[in-house]
CSV table of C-alpha atoms in Angstrom, one decimal:
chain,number,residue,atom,x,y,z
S,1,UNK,CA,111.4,109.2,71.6
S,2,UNK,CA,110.1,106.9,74.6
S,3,UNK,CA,106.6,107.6,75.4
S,4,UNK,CA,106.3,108.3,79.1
S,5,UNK,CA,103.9,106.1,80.5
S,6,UNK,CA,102.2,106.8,84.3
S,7,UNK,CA,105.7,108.2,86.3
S,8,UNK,CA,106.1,105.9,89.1
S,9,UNK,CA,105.1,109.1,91.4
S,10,UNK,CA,101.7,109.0,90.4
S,11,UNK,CA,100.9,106.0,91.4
S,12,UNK,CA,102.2,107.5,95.3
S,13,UNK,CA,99.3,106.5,97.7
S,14,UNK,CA,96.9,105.6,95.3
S,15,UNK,CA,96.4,102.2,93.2
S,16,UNK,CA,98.6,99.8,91.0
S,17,UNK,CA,98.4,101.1,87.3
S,18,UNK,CA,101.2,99.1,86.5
S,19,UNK,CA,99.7,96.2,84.3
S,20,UNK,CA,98.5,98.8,82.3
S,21,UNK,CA,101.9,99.3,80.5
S,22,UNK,CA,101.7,95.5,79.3
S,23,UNK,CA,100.0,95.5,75.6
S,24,UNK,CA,96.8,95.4,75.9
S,25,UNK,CA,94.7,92.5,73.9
S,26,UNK,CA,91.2,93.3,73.8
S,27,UNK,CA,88.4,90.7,73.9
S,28,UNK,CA,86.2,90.8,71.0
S,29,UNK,CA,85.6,94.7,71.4
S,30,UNK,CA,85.0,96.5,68.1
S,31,UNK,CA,87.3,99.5,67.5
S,32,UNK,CA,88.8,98.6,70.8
S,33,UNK,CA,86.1,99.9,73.3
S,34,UNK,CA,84.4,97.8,75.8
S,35,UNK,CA,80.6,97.7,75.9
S,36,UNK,CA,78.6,100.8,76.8
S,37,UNK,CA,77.1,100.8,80.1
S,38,UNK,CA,73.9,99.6,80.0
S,39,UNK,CA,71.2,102.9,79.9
S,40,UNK,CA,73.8,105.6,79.7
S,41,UNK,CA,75.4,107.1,77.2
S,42,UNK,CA,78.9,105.3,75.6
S,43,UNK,CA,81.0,105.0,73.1
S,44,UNK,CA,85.0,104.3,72.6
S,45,UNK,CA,87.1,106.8,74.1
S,46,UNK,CA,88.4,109.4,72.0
S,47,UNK,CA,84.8,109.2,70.3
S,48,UNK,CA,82.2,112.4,71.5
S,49,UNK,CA,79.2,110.2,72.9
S,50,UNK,CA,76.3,112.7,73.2
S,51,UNK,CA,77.6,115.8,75.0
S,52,UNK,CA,81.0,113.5,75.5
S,53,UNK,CA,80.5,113.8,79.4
S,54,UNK,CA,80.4,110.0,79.7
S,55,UNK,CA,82.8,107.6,77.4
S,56,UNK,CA,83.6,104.1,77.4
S,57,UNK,CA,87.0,103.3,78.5
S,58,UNK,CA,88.7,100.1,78.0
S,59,UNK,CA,92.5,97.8,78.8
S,60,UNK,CA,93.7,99.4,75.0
S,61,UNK,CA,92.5,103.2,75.1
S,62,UNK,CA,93.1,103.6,79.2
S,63,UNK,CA,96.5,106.0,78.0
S,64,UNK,CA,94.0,108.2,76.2
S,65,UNK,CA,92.1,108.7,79.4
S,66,UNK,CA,95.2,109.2,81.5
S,67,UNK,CA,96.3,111.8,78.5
S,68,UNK,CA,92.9,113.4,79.0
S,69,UNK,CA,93.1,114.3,83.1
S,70,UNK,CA,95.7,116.5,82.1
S,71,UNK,CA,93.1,118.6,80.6
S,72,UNK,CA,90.4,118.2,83.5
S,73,UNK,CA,89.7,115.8,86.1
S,74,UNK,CA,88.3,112.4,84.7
S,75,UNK,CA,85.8,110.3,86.9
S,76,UNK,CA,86.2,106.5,86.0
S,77,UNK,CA,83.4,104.4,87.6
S,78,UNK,CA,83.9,100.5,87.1
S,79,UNK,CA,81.3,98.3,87.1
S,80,UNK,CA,80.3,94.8,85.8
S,81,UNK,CA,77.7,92.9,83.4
S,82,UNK,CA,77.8,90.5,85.6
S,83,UNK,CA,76.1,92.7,88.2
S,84,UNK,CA,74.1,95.5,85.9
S,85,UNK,CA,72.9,97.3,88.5
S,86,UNK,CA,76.2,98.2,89.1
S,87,UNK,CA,76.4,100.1,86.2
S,88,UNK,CA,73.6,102.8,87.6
S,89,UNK,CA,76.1,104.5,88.9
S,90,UNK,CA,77.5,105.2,85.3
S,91,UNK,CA,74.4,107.4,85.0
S,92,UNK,CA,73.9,109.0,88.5
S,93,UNK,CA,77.6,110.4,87.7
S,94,UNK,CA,77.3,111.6,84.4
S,95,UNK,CA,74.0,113.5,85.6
S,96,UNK,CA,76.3,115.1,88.3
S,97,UNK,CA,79.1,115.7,85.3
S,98,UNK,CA,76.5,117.7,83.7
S,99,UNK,CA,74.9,119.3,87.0
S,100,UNK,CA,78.9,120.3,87.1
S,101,UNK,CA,79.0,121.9,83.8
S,102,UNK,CA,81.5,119.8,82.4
S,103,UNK,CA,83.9,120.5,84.9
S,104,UNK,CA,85.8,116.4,84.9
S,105,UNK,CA,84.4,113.6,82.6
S,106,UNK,CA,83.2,110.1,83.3
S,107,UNK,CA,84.8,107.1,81.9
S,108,UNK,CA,82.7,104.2,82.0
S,109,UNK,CA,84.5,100.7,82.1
S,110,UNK,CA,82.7,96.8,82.6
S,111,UNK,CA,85.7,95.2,84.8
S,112,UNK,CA,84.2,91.9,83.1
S,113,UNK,CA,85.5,92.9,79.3
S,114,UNK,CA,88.8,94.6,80.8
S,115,UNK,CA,90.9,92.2,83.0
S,116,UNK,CA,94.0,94.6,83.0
S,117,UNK,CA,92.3,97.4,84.7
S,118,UNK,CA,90.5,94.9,87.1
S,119,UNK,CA,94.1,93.6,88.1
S,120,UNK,CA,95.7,96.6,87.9
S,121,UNK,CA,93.0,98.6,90.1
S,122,UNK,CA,92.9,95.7,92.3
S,123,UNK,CA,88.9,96.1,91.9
S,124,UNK,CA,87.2,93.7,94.5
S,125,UNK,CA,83.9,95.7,94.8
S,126,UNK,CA,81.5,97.4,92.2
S,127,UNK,CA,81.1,99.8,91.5
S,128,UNK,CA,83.9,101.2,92.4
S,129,UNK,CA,85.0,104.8,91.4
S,130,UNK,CA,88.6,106.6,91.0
S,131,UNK,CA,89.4,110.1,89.7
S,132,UNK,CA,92.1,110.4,87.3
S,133,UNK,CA,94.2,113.9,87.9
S,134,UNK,CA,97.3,115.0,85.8
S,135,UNK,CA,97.7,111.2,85.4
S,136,UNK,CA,97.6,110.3,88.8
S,137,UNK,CA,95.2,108.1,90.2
S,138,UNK,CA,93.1,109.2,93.0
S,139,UNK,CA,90.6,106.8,95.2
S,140,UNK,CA,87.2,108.3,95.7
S,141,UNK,CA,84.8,105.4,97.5
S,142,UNK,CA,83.6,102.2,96.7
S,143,UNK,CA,79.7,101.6,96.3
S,144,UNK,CA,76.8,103.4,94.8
S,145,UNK,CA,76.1,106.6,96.4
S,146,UNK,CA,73.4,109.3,96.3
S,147,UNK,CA,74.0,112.3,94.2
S,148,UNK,CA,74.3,114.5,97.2
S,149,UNK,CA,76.8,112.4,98.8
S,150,UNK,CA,78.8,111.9,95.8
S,151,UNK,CA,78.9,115.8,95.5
S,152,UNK,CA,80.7,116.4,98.5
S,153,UNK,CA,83.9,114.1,97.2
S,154,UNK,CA,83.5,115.7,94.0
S,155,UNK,CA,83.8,119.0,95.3
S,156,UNK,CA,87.5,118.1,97.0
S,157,UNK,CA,88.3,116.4,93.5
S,158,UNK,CA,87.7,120.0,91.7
S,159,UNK,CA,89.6,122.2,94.5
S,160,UNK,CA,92.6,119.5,93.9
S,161,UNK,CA,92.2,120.4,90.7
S,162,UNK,CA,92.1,124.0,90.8
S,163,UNK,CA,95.4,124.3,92.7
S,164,UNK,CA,97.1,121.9,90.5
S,165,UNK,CA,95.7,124.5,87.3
S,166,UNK,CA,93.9,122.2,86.0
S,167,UNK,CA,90.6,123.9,84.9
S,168,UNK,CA,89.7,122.4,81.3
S,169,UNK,CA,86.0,121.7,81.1
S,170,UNK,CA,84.6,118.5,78.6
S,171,UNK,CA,82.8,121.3,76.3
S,172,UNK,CA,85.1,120.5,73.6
S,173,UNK,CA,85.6,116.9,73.7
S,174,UNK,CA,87.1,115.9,70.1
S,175,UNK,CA,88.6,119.4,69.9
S,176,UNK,CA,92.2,119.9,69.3
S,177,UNK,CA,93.9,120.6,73.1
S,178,UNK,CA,93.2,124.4,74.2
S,179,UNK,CA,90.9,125.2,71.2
S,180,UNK,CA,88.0,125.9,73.7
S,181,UNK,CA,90.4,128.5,75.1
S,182,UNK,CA,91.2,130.1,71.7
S,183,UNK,CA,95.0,128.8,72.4
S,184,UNK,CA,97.3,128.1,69.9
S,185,UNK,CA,98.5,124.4,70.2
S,186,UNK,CA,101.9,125.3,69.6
S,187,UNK,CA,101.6,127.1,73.2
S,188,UNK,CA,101.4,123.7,74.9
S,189,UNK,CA,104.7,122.6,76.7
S,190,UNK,CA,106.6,120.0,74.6
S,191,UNK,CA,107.3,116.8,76.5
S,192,UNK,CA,111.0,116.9,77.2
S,193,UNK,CA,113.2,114.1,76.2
S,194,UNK,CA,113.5,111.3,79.3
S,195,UNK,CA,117.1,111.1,80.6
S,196,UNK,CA,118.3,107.1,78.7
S,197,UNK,CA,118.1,105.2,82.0
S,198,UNK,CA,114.6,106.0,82.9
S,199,UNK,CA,113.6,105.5,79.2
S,200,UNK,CA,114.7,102.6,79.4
S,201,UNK,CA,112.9,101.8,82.8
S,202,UNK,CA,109.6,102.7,81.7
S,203,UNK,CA,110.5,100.7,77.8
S,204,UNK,CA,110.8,97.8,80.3
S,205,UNK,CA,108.0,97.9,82.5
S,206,UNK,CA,105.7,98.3,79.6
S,207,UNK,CA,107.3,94.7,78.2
S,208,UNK,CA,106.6,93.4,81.3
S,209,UNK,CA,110.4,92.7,82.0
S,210,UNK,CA,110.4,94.0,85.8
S,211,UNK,CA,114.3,92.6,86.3
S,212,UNK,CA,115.2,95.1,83.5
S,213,UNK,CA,113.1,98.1,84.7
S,214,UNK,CA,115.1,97.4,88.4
S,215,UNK,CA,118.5,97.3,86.5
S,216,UNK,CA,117.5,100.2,84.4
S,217,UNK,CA,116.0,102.0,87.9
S,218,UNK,CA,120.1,101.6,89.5
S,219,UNK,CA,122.0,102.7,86.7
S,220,UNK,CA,119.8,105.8,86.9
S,221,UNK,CA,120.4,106.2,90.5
S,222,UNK,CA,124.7,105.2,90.3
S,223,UNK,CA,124.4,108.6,87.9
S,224,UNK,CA,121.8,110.3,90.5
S,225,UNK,CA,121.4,108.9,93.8
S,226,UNK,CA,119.0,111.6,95.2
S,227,UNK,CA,116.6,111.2,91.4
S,228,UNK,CA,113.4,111.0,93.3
S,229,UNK,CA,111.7,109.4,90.2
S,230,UNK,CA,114.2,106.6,89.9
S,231,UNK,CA,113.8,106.0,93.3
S,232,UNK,CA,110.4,105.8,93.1
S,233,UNK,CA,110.4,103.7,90.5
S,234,UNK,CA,112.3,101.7,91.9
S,235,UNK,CA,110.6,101.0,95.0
S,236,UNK,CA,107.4,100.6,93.1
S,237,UNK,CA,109.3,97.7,90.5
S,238,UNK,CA,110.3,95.9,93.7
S,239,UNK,CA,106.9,95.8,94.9
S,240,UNK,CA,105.2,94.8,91.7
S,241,UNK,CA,107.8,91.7,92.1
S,242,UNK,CA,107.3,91.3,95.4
S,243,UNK,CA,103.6,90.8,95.3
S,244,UNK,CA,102.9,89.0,91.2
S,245,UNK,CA,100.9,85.9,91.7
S,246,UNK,CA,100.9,87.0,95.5
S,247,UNK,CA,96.9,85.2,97.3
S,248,UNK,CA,95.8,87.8,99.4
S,249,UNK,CA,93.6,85.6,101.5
S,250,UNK,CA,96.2,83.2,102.1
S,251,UNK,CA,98.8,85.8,102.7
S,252,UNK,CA,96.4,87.4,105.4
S,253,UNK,CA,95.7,83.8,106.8
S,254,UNK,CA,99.5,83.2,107.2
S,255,UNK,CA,100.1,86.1,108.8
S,256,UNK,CA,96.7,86.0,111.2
S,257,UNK,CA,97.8,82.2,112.1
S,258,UNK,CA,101.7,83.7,112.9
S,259,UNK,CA,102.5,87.5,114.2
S,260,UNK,CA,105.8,86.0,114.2
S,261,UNK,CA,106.7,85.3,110.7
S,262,UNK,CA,108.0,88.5,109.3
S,263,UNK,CA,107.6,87.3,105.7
S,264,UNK,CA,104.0,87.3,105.9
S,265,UNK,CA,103.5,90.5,107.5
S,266,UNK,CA,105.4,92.5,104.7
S,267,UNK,CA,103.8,90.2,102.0
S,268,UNK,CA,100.4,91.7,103.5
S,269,UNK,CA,101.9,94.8,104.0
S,270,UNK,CA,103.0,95.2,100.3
S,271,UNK,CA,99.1,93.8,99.4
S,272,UNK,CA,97.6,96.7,101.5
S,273,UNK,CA,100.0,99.5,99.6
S,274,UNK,CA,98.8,97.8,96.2
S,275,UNK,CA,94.7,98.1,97.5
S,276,UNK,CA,95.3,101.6,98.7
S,277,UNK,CA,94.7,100.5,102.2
S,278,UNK,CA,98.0,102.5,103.1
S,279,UNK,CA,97.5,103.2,106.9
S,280,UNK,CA,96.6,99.3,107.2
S,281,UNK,CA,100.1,98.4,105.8
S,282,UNK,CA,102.0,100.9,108.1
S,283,UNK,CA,100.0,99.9,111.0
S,284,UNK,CA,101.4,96.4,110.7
S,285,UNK,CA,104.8,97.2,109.9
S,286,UNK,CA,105.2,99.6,112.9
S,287,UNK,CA,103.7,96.6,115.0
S,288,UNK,CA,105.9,94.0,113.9
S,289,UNK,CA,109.1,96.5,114.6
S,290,UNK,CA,107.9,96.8,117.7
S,291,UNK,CA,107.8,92.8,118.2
S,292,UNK,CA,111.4,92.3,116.8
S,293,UNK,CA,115.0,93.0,117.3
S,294,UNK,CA,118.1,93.1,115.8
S,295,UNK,CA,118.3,92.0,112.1
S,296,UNK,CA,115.1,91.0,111.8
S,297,UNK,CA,113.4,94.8,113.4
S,298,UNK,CA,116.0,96.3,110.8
S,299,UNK,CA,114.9,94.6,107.6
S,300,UNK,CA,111.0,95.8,108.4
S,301,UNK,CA,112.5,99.1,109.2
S,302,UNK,CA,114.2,99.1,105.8
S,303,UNK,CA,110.8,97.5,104.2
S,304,UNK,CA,108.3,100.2,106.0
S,305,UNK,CA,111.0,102.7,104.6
S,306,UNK,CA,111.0,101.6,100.6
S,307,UNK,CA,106.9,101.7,101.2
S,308,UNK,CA,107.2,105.1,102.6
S,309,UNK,CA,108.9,105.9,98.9
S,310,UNK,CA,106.0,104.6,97.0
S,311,UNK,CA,103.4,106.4,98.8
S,312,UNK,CA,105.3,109.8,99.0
S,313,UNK,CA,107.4,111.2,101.6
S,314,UNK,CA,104.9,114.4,102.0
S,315,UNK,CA,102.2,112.4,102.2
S,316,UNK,CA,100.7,113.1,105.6
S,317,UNK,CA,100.2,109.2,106.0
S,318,UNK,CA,103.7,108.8,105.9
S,319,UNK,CA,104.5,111.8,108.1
S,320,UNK,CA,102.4,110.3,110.7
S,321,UNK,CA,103.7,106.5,110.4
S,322,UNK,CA,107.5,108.2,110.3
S,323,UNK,CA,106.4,109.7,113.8
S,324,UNK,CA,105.0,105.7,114.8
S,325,UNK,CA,108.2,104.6,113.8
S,326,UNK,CA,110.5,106.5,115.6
S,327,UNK,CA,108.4,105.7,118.7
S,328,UNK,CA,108.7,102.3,118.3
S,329,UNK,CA,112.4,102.4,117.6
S,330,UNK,CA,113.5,104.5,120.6
């Protein structure tokens, strides 16, 4: 059966994982781990490093992570050797992972040894820290922070996680799933079968053949043309396309130096959605349908509206830009 990689849903309002469905070739790491971070505690994931609060995570074991947060939250923190200072903050959150009593686990990755999760986190600060949740990425902040500020974001992280029943704790790191909890492993749910279309979607996206993943994406949605996944998916292929080999500074130049030219303001747009700076994106797009007419206010209404899909259409962004929109269409 098809493995199911990260369902286009969960990248909704959050970063580009995509990249990370591409094999994987790592760069002169042994057993496929990057380099522990420098003063705290490492080690390959899926190995117990000390009390197996903080792992090393890497381009070729990032799935094992994902497969982790279904467990309990996981705290990635992304750093670089270029910059070693940046990897501190490895250590001020794995003190606040034990202060938590195990309660989500840090992964510990060097951007510098791992260029798919720099490209496909769009990392352009260090360190730079995301929560992983039920395989869905979640951005925390950007920068070193003290404990007690961390604490605070934390805190949101593990109510999330409590109303989403998630409540595993790292105290059995290496453990077969639910042996803390005296469970049987035969009581976990079994992964149903994907329906063939979206099997073959996600077969494609991990071979990199984005035109295949969109064919695959509208047979699915000829059989089903309210499947939110497919449409999802969909709408998330199209961006990938839309934006590989994309230069955000010269994107944002072109459309600083031209309000006018509608290309450039959805190429930025479609950047924004991929850095998480959602709000930014429908801020523009709401602008330039208020600057246009006819044909040309309809194809950003149509654009704002497949970005809407990516992000979520409960998402309270997109509840709020929907409100924008209508405004500036009536």
């Amino acid at each position: 059966m098809t493995q199911q990689p990260f369902p286009p849903s969960a990248l909704r309002g959050a970063v580009d994982l995509s990249a990370l469905k591409r094999p994987a070739t790592p760069r002169g790491q042994s057993g496929g781990g990057a380099n522990p971070a420098p003063g705290g505690p490492g080690g390959a994931v899926g190995e117990s490093a000390g009390d197996g609060l903080v792992v090393t995570g890497s381009d070729a074991t990032f799935q094992e992570i994902v497969n982790r947060s279904l467990r309990h939250p996981v705290v990635v923190v992304l750093w670089s050797s270029r910059l070693p200072e940046s990897a501190d903050f490895v250590t001020v959150m794995g003190g606040l992972a034990r202060t938590n009593e195990g309660r989500f686990q840090v992964v510990s990755v060097d951007v510098d040894e791992n260029p798919g999760l720099l490209r496909a986190l769009q990392v352009q600060q260090v360190p730079m820290t995301i929560a992983l949740l039920q395989g869905r990425p979640l951005p925390l902040f950007v920068g070193p922070l003290l404990p007690q500020e961390a604490q605070p974001i934390l805190d949101e992280l593990l109510q999330v996680a409590l109303q989403n029943g998630v409540t595993g704790r790292v105290t059995d790191v290496g453990e077969p799933a639910g042996a803390a909890d005296g469970a049987d492993a035969d009581d976990e749910a079994v992964e149903e079968p994907l329906p063939p279309h979206l099997a073959a979607a996600y077969d494609a996206i991990e071979a990199g053949d984005l035109d295949g993943a969109v064919e695959a994406y509208g047979r699915a949605l000829a059989e089903n043309p309210a499947d939110p996944e497919a449409k999802a998916g969909l709408a998330q292929v199209r961006l990938m396309q839309r934006t590989e080999g994309a230069d955000l500074v010269a994107a944002r130049a072109a459309a600083a130096g031209d309000p006018t030219d509608i290309d450039a303001q959805l190429l930025v747009a479609d950047l924004d959605v991929l850095g998480g700076h959602v709000e930014d994106a429908f801020h523009r797009l709401v602008d330039t349908v208020r600057a246009t007419a006819g044909d040309d206010r309809n194809r950003v209404r149509e654009h704002l509206l497949e970005l809407f899909e990516i992000v979520g259409p409960s998402d309270e962004r997109v509840t709020a830009a929907r409100r924008a929109l209508m405004s500036a269409l009536f």
